[in-house]
Amino acid sequence: MVRLTSSLVLLALAAAPAVQAGPLALLQRASDGAVRFGLGRVLRLNETQIERLLNRDGNPLEPHPHAFDLTDDNWQTVLGTATYNNPYAAPVGQEDVWVVTVHGNDPASKVFVEAMDEVAAHNSSGAGGTLPANMRTPVIVIGTNNMRELRFIEQGQARPNAATLSQLLSRRDVWETLPVWKGMLAPGGRFEDRLLRFAKLWAKVHTGSAKIPNFVLLALSGFIMNFVVNWFHKDDAKLQADFRARTAKEQAGESEQNESGASSAPKTAVATAVPKRTTRASKRK
């Protein structure tokens, strides 16, 4: 149970710092406060536990001296110039190779990220080694020809071990045997530009949805699912009524058929035969 003050003055004073904020920011702040209050007062969690539960982005990766972290905002600049924020820098050479690691928060991603970080720390070109610059991932993407040719190494194709990955990535004759991604969405494909538009649109959706409180998304998803389920079952009452009517009609037909069959059966008369008495006279001499 949440108690709200009845004083509008206190409510106005509490909302004064957020006057310049937008409605989503105000709702986000109010919801975070309510959630923190519930976690602290009801579940008796400390601040560290609350921060861990409310951390939407997961544990961020530590900065790496020889690896770039790609985001929705910097990926074009990084892949084009090997810099974070200088789009006018000299472009990356056509012979350079990017190795991108696509990762998540799952345990498999953590193992691959740690292994690829070690590879980048010792063998990347930025560290003075023989391998190209490395990004992060459990799915490893090898990009050549200015990222126009993409090859993929899934986690089932390579062990998450620094030595194994270093040996694999240093053998160009080996990883070049992997098929280059070809298709309508691949670089040079028919719908390449549409994929880029979709990626930008999805980035905006993700950025906007991240500002919406979790409980609002949960309530909205529950409402949508409830609407969908009700829509699928909207004719259940009618179907059940039709089924009951059809069943009753069939039962009535069966009973009428049984009655008519009984009335049309041939009647059999039961008679008791009484033996006829005969008197026999005998003539006596």
mmCIF file of N, CA and C in Angstrom, residues 168-276:
data_model
loop_
_atom_site.group_PDB
_atom_site.id
_atom_site.type_symbol
_atom_site.label_atom_id
_atom_site.label_comp_id
_atom_site.label_asym_id
_atom_site.label_seq_id
_atom_site.Cartn_x
_atom_site.Cartn_y
_atom_site.Cartn_z
ATOM 1 N N LEU A 168 43.174 -18.697 -34.389
ATOM 2 C CA LEU A 168 42.188 -18.686 -35.462
ATOM 3 C C LEU A 168 42.221 -17.365 -36.228
ATOM 4 N N LEU A 169 42.248 -16.248 -35.515
ATOM 5 C CA LEU A 169 42.191 -14.947 -36.176
ATOM 6 C C LEU A 169 43.493 -14.589 -36.872
ATOM 7 N N SER A 170 44.593 -15.194 -36.448
ATOM 8 C CA SER A 170 45.871 -14.914 -37.111
ATOM 9 C C SER A 170 46.043 -15.706 -38.397
ATOM 10 N N ARG A 171 45.222 -16.727 -38.591
ATOM 11 C CA ARG A 171 45.285 -17.553 -39.802
ATOM 12 C C ARG A 171 44.254 -17.048 -40.808
ATOM 13 N N ARG A 172 44.677 -16.100 -41.622
ATOM 14 C CA ARG A 172 43.752 -15.549 -42.616
ATOM 15 C C ARG A 172 43.304 -16.604 -43.609
ATOM 16 N N ASP A 173 44.194 -17.533 -43.930
ATOM 17 C CA ASP A 173 43.825 -18.573 -44.875
ATOM 18 C C ASP A 173 42.753 -19.493 -44.306
ATOM 19 N N VAL A 174 42.606 -19.495 -42.964
ATOM 20 C CA VAL A 174 41.588 -20.339 -42.336
ATOM 21 C C VAL A 174 40.242 -19.620 -42.300
ATOM 22 N N TRP A 175 40.217 -18.393 -41.713
ATOM 23 C CA TRP A 175 38.915 -17.751 -41.576
ATOM 24 C C TRP A 175 38.378 -17.222 -42.905
ATOM 25 N N GLU A 176 39.246 -17.097 -43.923
ATOM 26 C CA GLU A 176 38.729 -16.694 -45.232
ATOM 27 C C GLU A 176 37.945 -17.810 -45.912
ATOM 28 N N THR A 177 38.074 -19.039 -45.388
ATOM 29 C CA THR A 177 37.264 -20.130 -45.934
ATOM 30 C C THR A 177 35.802 -20.038 -45.485
ATOM 31 N N LEU A 178 35.527 -19.214 -44.469
ATOM 32 C CA LEU A 178 34.145 -19.015 -44.043
ATOM 33 C C LEU A 178 33.369 -18.301 -45.145
ATOM 34 N N PRO A 179 32.123 -18.662 -45.351
ATOM 35 C CA PRO A 179 31.351 -18.011 -46.424
ATOM 36 C C PRO A 179 31.067 -16.551 -46.092
ATOM 37 N N VAL A 180 31.166 -15.715 -47.099
ATOM 38 C CA VAL A 180 30.812 -14.304 -46.953
ATOM 39 C C VAL A 180 29.293 -14.179 -46.973
ATOM 40 N N TRP A 181 28.793 -13.317 -46.116
ATOM 41 C CA TRP A 181 27.343 -13.130 -46.038
ATOM 42 C C TRP A 181 26.819 -12.573 -47.357
ATOM 43 N N LYS A 182 25.933 -13.338 -47.980
ATOM 44 C CA LYS A 182 25.297 -12.924 -49.221
ATOM 45 C C LYS A 182 23.788 -12.986 -49.028
ATOM 46 N N GLY A 183 23.111 -12.037 -49.584
ATOM 47 C CA GLY A 183 21.658 -12.023 -49.472
ATOM 48 C C GLY A 183 21.112 -10.637 -49.737
ATOM 49 N N MET A 184 19.791 -10.515 -49.656
ATOM 50 C CA MET A 184 19.154 -9.236 -49.951
ATOM 51 C C MET A 184 19.474 -8.180 -48.908
ATOM 52 N N LEU A 185 19.770 -8.611 -47.652
ATOM 53 C CA LEU A 185 20.076 -7.660 -46.589
ATOM 54 C C LEU A 185 21.569 -7.461 -46.393
ATOM 55 N N ALA A 186 22.388 -8.254 -47.040
ATOM 56 C CA ALA A 186 23.839 -8.157 -46.882
ATOM 57 C C ALA A 186 24.366 -6.910 -47.587
ATOM 58 N N PRO A 187 25.613 -6.503 -47.278
ATOM 59 C CA PRO A 187 26.210 -5.375 -48.001
ATOM 60 C C PRO A 187 26.212 -5.631 -49.503
ATOM 61 N N GLY A 188 25.686 -4.670 -50.254
ATOM 62 C CA GLY A 188 25.551 -4.837 -51.689
ATOM 63 C C GLY A 188 24.277 -5.521 -52.105
ATOM 64 N N GLY A 189 23.465 -5.948 -51.122
ATOM 65 C CA GLY A 189 22.212 -6.613 -51.440
ATOM 66 C C GLY A 189 21.123 -5.631 -51.837
ATOM 67 N N ARG A 190 20.018 -6.190 -52.228
ATOM 68 C CA ARG A 190 18.922 -5.368 -52.748
ATOM 69 C C ARG A 190 18.306 -4.487 -51.672
ATOM 70 N N PHE A 191 18.211 -4.993 -50.441
ATOM 71 C CA PHE A 191 17.562 -4.262 -49.360
ATOM 72 C C PHE A 191 18.555 -3.809 -48.295
ATOM 73 N N GLU A 192 19.786 -3.564 -48.696
ATOM 74 C CA GLU A 192 20.793 -3.120 -47.728
ATOM 75 C C GLU A 192 20.384 -1.798 -47.074
ATOM 76 N N ASP A 193 19.885 -0.844 -47.864
ATOM 77 C CA ASP A 193 19.509 0.450 -47.312
ATOM 78 C C ASP A 193 18.330 0.329 -46.360
ATOM 79 N N ARG A 194 17.435 -0.618 -46.631
ATOM 80 C CA ARG A 194 16.287 -0.802 -45.747
ATOM 81 C C ARG A 194 16.711 -1.381 -44.407
ATOM 82 N N LEU A 195 17.711 -2.243 -44.424
ATOM 83 C CA LEU A 195 18.230 -2.771 -43.169
ATOM 84 C C LEU A 195 18.829 -1.656 -42.329
ATOM 85 N N LEU A 196 19.542 -0.740 -42.972
ATOM 86 C CA LEU A 196 20.120 0.386 -42.246
ATOM 87 C C LEU A 196 19.018 1.272 -41.667
ATOM 88 N N ARG A 197 17.971 1.518 -42.436
ATOM 89 C CA ARG A 197 16.857 2.321 -41.926
ATOM 90 C C ARG A 197 16.185 1.637 -40.747
ATOM 91 N N PHE A 198 16.003 0.328 -40.862
ATOM 92 C CA PHE A 198 15.385 -0.413 -39.766
ATOM 93 C C PHE A 198 16.258 -0.358 -38.518
ATOM 94 N N ALA A 199 17.575 -0.461 -38.695
ATOM 95 C CA ALA A 199 18.480 -0.398 -37.547
ATOM 96 C C ALA A 199 18.389 0.961 -36.858
ATOM 97 N N LYS A 200 18.335 2.032 -37.646
ATOM 98 C CA LYS A 200 18.214 3.367 -37.055
ATOM 99 C C LYS A 200 16.866 3.535 -36.360
ATOM 100 N N LEU A 201 15.804 3.027 -36.987
ATOM 101 C CA LEU A 201 14.485 3.114 -36.367
ATOM 102 C C LEU A 201 14.438 2.317 -35.075
ATOM 103 N N TRP A 202 15.029 1.124 -35.085
ATOM 104 C CA TRP A 202 15.030 0.301 -33.880
ATOM 105 C C TRP A 202 15.855 0.952 -32.776
ATOM 106 N N ALA A 203 16.937 1.630 -33.143
ATOM 107 C CA ALA A 203 17.738 2.336 -32.143
ATOM 108 C C ALA A 203 16.919 3.438 -31.479
ATOM 109 N N LYS A 204 16.118 4.159 -32.269
ATOM 110 C CA LYS A 204 15.267 5.201 -31.693
ATOM 111 C C LYS A 204 14.196 4.600 -30.787
ATOM 112 N N VAL A 205 13.614 3.482 -31.215
ATOM 113 C CA VAL A 205 12.604 2.820 -30.391
ATOM 114 C C VAL A 205 13.213 2.354 -29.078
ATOM 115 N N HIS A 206 14.404 1.769 -29.160
ATOM 116 C CA HIS A 206 15.069 1.291 -27.951
ATOM 117 C C HIS A 206 15.405 2.448 -27.014
ATOM 118 N N THR A 207 15.900 3.546 -27.587
ATOM 119 C CA THR A 207 16.235 4.707 -26.759
ATOM 120 C C THR A 207 14.988 5.290 -26.107
ATOM 121 N N GLY A 208 13.903 5.362 -26.854
ATOM 122 C CA GLY A 208 12.671 5.897 -26.281
ATOM 123 C C GLY A 208 12.049 4.984 -25.251
ATOM 124 N N SER A 209 12.040 3.677 -25.524
ATOM 125 C CA SER A 209 11.443 2.740 -24.568
ATOM 126 C C SER A 209 12.261 2.625 -23.296
ATOM 127 N N ALA A 210 13.558 2.909 -23.372
ATOM 128 C CA ALA A 210 14.385 2.845 -22.164
ATOM 129 C C ALA A 210 13.994 3.915 -21.156
ATOM 130 N N LYS A 211 13.340 4.978 -21.617
ATOM 131 C CA LYS A 211 12.916 6.049 -20.716
ATOM 132 C C LYS A 211 11.590 5.741 -20.032
ATOM 133 N N ILE A 212 10.878 4.745 -20.529
ATOM 134 C CA ILE A 212 9.589 4.384 -19.945
ATOM 135 C C ILE A 212 9.825 3.466 -18.754
ATOM 136 N N PRO A 213 9.168 3.703 -17.630
ATOM 137 C CA PRO A 213 9.366 2.849 -16.451
ATOM 138 C C PRO A 213 9.023 1.397 -16.751
ATOM 139 N N ASN A 214 9.720 0.507 -16.058
ATOM 140 C CA ASN A 214 9.508 -0.919 -16.303
ATOM 141 C C ASN A 214 8.086 -1.355 -15.986
ATOM 142 N N PHE A 215 7.515 -0.795 -14.903
ATOM 143 C CA PHE A 215 6.183 -1.250 -14.521
ATOM 144 C C PHE A 215 5.138 -0.796 -15.546
ATOM 145 N N VAL A 216 5.399 0.331 -16.232
ATOM 146 C CA VAL A 216 4.488 0.773 -17.290
ATOM 147 C C VAL A 216 4.554 -0.189 -18.475
ATOM 148 N N LEU A 217 5.768 -0.592 -18.855
ATOM 149 C CA LEU A 217 5.914 -1.562 -19.941
ATOM 150 C C LEU A 217 5.265 -2.889 -19.579
ATOM 151 N N LEU A 218 5.425 -3.298 -18.304
ATOM 152 C CA LEU A 218 4.820 -4.551 -17.864
ATOM 153 C C LEU A 218 3.299 -4.467 -17.923
ATOM 154 N N ALA A 219 2.748 -3.345 -17.443
ATOM 155 C CA ALA A 219 1.295 -3.179 -17.481
ATOM 156 C C ALA A 219 0.786 -3.106 -18.915
ATOM 157 N N LEU A 220 1.527 -2.405 -19.776
ATOM 158 C CA LEU A 220 1.116 -2.287 -21.176
ATOM 159 C C LEU A 220 1.153 -3.639 -21.882
ATOM 160 N N SER A 221 2.224 -4.402 -21.647
ATOM 161 C CA SER A 221 2.308 -5.726 -22.269
ATOM 162 C C SER A 221 1.206 -6.646 -21.754
ATOM 163 N N GLY A 222 0.890 -6.546 -20.443
ATOM 164 C CA GLY A 222 -0.201 -7.348 -19.901
ATOM 165 C C GLY A 222 -1.546 -6.977 -20.504
ATOM 166 N N PHE A 223 -1.758 -5.674 -20.703
ATOM 167 C CA PHE A 223 -3.005 -5.222 -21.331
ATOM 168 C C PHE A 223 -3.116 -5.741 -22.761
ATOM 169 N N ILE A 224 -2.013 -5.660 -23.497
ATOM 170 C CA ILE A 224 -2.032 -6.125 -24.886
ATOM 171 C C ILE A 224 -2.298 -7.629 -24.949
ATOM 172 N N MET A 225 -1.624 -8.396 -24.079
ATOM 173 C CA MET A 225 -1.833 -9.842 -24.078
ATOM 174 C C MET A 225 -3.263 -10.183 -23.692
ATOM 175 N N ASN A 226 -3.811 -9.443 -22.714
ATOM 176 C CA ASN A 226 -5.198 -9.681 -22.317
ATOM 177 C C ASN A 226 -6.155 -9.382 -23.466
ATOM 178 N N PHE A 227 -5.882 -8.305 -24.192
ATOM 179 C CA PHE A 227 -6.713 -7.958 -25.347
ATOM 180 C C PHE A 227 -6.627 -9.038 -26.424
ATOM 181 N N VAL A 228 -5.408 -9.526 -26.680
ATOM 182 C CA VAL A 228 -5.230 -10.550 -27.715
ATOM 183 C C VAL A 228 -5.951 -11.841 -27.332
ATOM 184 N N VAL A 229 -5.801 -12.249 -26.063
ATOM 185 C CA VAL A 229 -6.460 -13.483 -25.614
ATOM 186 C C VAL A 229 -7.974 -13.339 -25.706
ATOM 187 N N ASN A 230 -8.495 -12.185 -25.265
ATOM 188 C CA ASN A 230 -9.943 -11.969 -25.353
ATOM 189 C C ASN A 230 -10.417 -11.940 -26.804
ATOM 190 N N TRP A 231 -9.596 -11.405 -27.680
ATOM 191 C CA TRP A 231 -9.984 -11.361 -29.092
ATOM 192 C C TRP A 231 -10.054 -12.764 -29.686
ATOM 193 N N PHE A 232 -9.102 -13.616 -29.290
ATOM 194 C CA PHE A 232 -9.127 -14.988 -29.788
ATOM 195 C C PHE A 232 -10.331 -15.761 -29.248
ATOM 196 N N HIS A 233 -10.788 -15.406 -28.054
ATOM 197 C CA HIS A 233 -11.888 -16.138 -27.419
ATOM 198 C C HIS A 233 -13.185 -15.335 -27.420
ATOM 199 N N LYS A 234 -13.302 -14.365 -28.319
ATOM 200 C CA LYS A 234 -14.483 -13.507 -28.316
ATOM 201 C C LYS A 234 -15.752 -14.271 -28.689
ATOM 202 N N ASP A 235 -15.655 -15.340 -29.468
ATOM 203 C CA ASP A 235 -16.827 -16.100 -29.911
ATOM 204 C C ASP A 235 -17.052 -17.355 -29.082
ATOM 205 N N ASP A 236 -16.365 -17.479 -27.951
ATOM 206 C CA ASP A 236 -16.498 -18.699 -27.158
ATOM 207 C C ASP A 236 -17.923 -18.885 -26.645
ATOM 208 N N ALA A 237 -18.567 -17.813 -26.129
ATOM 209 C CA ALA A 237 -19.919 -17.935 -25.583
ATOM 210 C C ALA A 237 -20.905 -18.367 -26.671
ATOM 211 N N LYS A 238 -20.774 -17.764 -27.848
ATOM 212 C CA LYS A 238 -21.655 -18.124 -28.953
ATOM 213 C C LYS A 238 -21.425 -19.561 -29.394
ATOM 214 N N LEU A 239 -20.150 -19.953 -29.473
ATOM 215 C CA LEU A 239 -19.843 -21.322 -29.885
ATOM 216 C C LEU A 239 -20.358 -22.332 -28.867
ATOM 217 N N GLN A 240 -20.217 -22.011 -27.581
ATOM 218 C CA GLN A 240 -20.718 -22.916 -26.555
ATOM 219 C C GLN A 240 -22.240 -23.017 -26.602
ATOM 220 N N ALA A 241 -22.927 -21.870 -26.821
ATOM 221 C CA ALA A 241 -24.388 -21.902 -26.926
ATOM 222 C C ALA A 241 -24.827 -22.724 -28.135
ATOM 223 N N ASP A 242 -24.144 -22.539 -29.259
ATOM 224 C CA ASP A 242 -24.469 -23.332 -30.453
ATOM 225 C C ASP A 242 -24.224 -24.815 -30.210
ATOM 226 N N PHE A 243 -23.146 -25.118 -29.498
ATOM 227 C CA PHE A 243 -22.848 -26.524 -29.211
ATOM 228 C C PHE A 243 -23.922 -27.131 -28.321
ATOM 229 N N ARG A 244 -24.344 -26.386 -27.283
ATOM 230 C CA ARG A 244 -25.389 -26.913 -26.404
ATOM 231 C C ARG A 244 -26.705 -27.087 -27.158
ATOM 232 N N ALA A 245 -27.054 -26.118 -28.014
ATOM 233 C CA ALA A 245 -28.290 -26.237 -28.790
ATOM 234 C C ALA A 245 -28.224 -27.422 -29.749
ATOM 235 N N ARG A 246 -27.085 -27.605 -30.393
ATOM 236 C CA ARG A 246 -26.937 -28.718 -31.325
ATOM 237 C C ARG A 246 -26.995 -30.055 -30.588
ATOM 238 N N THR A 247 -26.381 -30.107 -29.412
ATOM 239 C CA THR A 247 -26.413 -31.343 -28.627
ATOM 240 C C THR A 247 -27.827 -31.672 -28.177
ATOM 241 N N ALA A 248 -28.552 -30.635 -27.704
ATOM 242 C CA ALA A 248 -29.931 -30.865 -27.277
ATOM 243 C C ALA A 248 -30.806 -31.314 -28.443
ATOM 244 N N LYS A 249 -30.591 -30.726 -29.611
ATOM 245 C CA LYS A 249 -31.363 -31.107 -30.796
ATOM 246 C C LYS A 249 -31.084 -32.546 -31.192
ATOM 247 N N GLU A 250 -29.806 -32.938 -31.127
ATOM 248 C CA GLU A 250 -29.457 -34.312 -31.471
ATOM 249 C C GLU A 250 -30.064 -35.299 -30.478
ATOM 250 N N GLN A 251 -30.030 -34.936 -29.192
ATOM 251 C CA GLN A 251 -30.623 -35.821 -28.190
ATOM 252 C C GLN A 251 -32.131 -35.943 -28.386
ATOM 253 N N ALA A 252 -32.795 -34.798 -28.702
ATOM 254 C CA ALA A 252 -34.241 -34.852 -28.951
ATOM 255 C C ALA A 252 -34.555 -35.721 -30.167
ATOM 256 N N GLY A 253 -33.752 -35.607 -31.206
ATOM 257 C CA GLY A 253 -33.966 -36.431 -32.391
ATOM 258 C C GLY A 253 -33.796 -37.911 -32.100
ATOM 259 N N GLU A 254 -32.798 -38.233 -31.288
ATOM 260 C CA GLU A 254 -32.587 -39.637 -30.938
ATOM 261 C C GLU A 254 -33.758 -40.187 -30.134
ATOM 262 N N SER A 255 -34.270 -39.382 -29.185
ATOM 263 C CA SER A 255 -35.397 -39.860 -28.378
ATOM 264 C C SER A 255 -36.648 -40.055 -29.234
ATOM 265 N N GLU A 256 -36.911 -39.125 -30.173
ATOM 266 C CA GLU A 256 -38.058 -39.289 -31.069
ATOM 267 C C GLU A 256 -37.910 -40.523 -31.940
ATOM 268 N N GLN A 257 -36.691 -40.770 -32.393
ATOM 269 C CA GLN A 257 -36.460 -41.949 -33.223
ATOM 270 C C GLN A 257 -36.707 -43.220 -32.435
ATOM 271 N N ASN A 258 -36.302 -43.226 -31.176
ATOM 272 C CA ASN A 258 -36.528 -44.411 -30.345
ATOM 273 C C ASN A 258 -38.017 -44.643 -30.113
ATOM 274 N N GLU A 259 -38.764 -43.533 -29.858
ATOM 275 C CA GLU A 259 -40.198 -43.675 -29.619
ATOM 276 C C GLU A 259 -40.931 -44.165 -30.871
ATOM 277 N N SER A 260 -40.582 -43.605 -32.028
ATOM 278 C CA SER A 260 -41.240 -44.035 -33.268
ATOM 279 C C SER A 260 -40.910 -45.483 -33.596
ATOM 280 N N GLY A 261 -39.721 -45.877 -33.279
ATOM 281 C CA GLY A 261 -39.357 -47.268 -33.524
ATOM 282 C C GLY A 261 -40.139 -48.220 -32.644
ATOM 283 N N ALA A 262 -40.394 -47.786 -31.414
ATOM 284 C CA ALA A 262 -41.154 -48.650 -30.509
ATOM 285 C C ALA A 262 -42.628 -48.764 -30.932
ATOM 286 N N SER A 263 -43.229 -47.676 -31.442
ATOM 287 C CA SER A 263 -44.650 -47.702 -31.832
ATOM 288 C C SER A 263 -44.895 -48.486 -33.118
ATOM 289 N N SER A 264 -43.970 -48.581 -34.004
ATOM 290 C CA SER A 264 -44.156 -49.280 -35.279
ATOM 291 C C SER A 264 -43.786 -50.748 -35.229
ATOM 292 N N ALA A 265 -43.422 -51.274 -34.112
ATOM 293 C CA ALA A 265 -43.044 -52.684 -34.008
ATOM 294 C C ALA A 265 -44.301 -53.560 -34.091
ATOM 295 N N PRO A 266 -44.320 -54.815 -34.712
ATOM 296 C CA PRO A 266 -45.510 -55.691 -34.818
ATOM 297 C C PRO A 266 -45.962 -56.175 -33.449
ATOM 298 N N LYS A 267 -47.326 -56.125 -33.278
ATOM 299 C CA LYS A 267 -47.882 -56.547 -32.002
ATOM 300 C C LYS A 267 -48.019 -58.071 -31.976
ATOM 301 N N THR A 268 -47.751 -58.686 -30.887
ATOM 302 C CA THR A 268 -47.874 -60.141 -30.721
ATOM 303 C C THR A 268 -48.901 -60.417 -29.642
ATOM 304 N N ALA A 269 -49.900 -61.234 -29.975
ATOM 305 C CA ALA A 269 -50.951 -61.560 -29.001
ATOM 306 C C ALA A 269 -50.561 -62.809 -28.228
ATOM 307 N N VAL A 270 -50.789 -62.725 -26.995
ATOM 308 C CA VAL A 270 -50.472 -63.846 -26.132
ATOM 309 C C VAL A 270 -51.790 -64.523 -25.739
ATOM 310 N N ALA A 271 -51.971 -65.719 -26.103
ATOM 311 C CA ALA A 271 -53.218 -66.448 -25.792
ATOM 312 C C ALA A 271 -52.890 -67.711 -25.015
ATOM 313 N N THR A 272 -53.826 -68.052 -24.161
ATOM 314 C CA THR A 272 -53.638 -69.253 -23.350
ATOM 315 C C THR A 272 -54.556 -70.352 -23.880
ATOM 316 N N ALA A 273 -53.981 -71.392 -24.311
ATOM 317 C CA ALA A 273 -54.777 -72.494 -24.879
ATOM 318 C C ALA A 273 -55.348 -73.349 -23.758
ATOM 319 N N VAL A 274 -56.695 -73.433 -23.790
ATOM 320 C CA VAL A 274 -57.370 -74.251 -22.781
ATOM 321 C C VAL A 274 -57.733 -75.598 -23.429
ATOM 322 N N PRO A 275 -57.265 -76.663 -22.902
ATOM 323 C CA PRO A 275 -57.561 -77.949 -23.529
ATOM 324 C C PRO A 275 -59.078 -78.250 -23.541
ATOM 325 N N LYS A 276 -59.562 -78.695 -24.692
ATOM 326 C CA LYS A 276 -60.990 -79.001 -24.854
ATOM 327 C C LYS A 276 -61.329 -80.349 -24.209
#
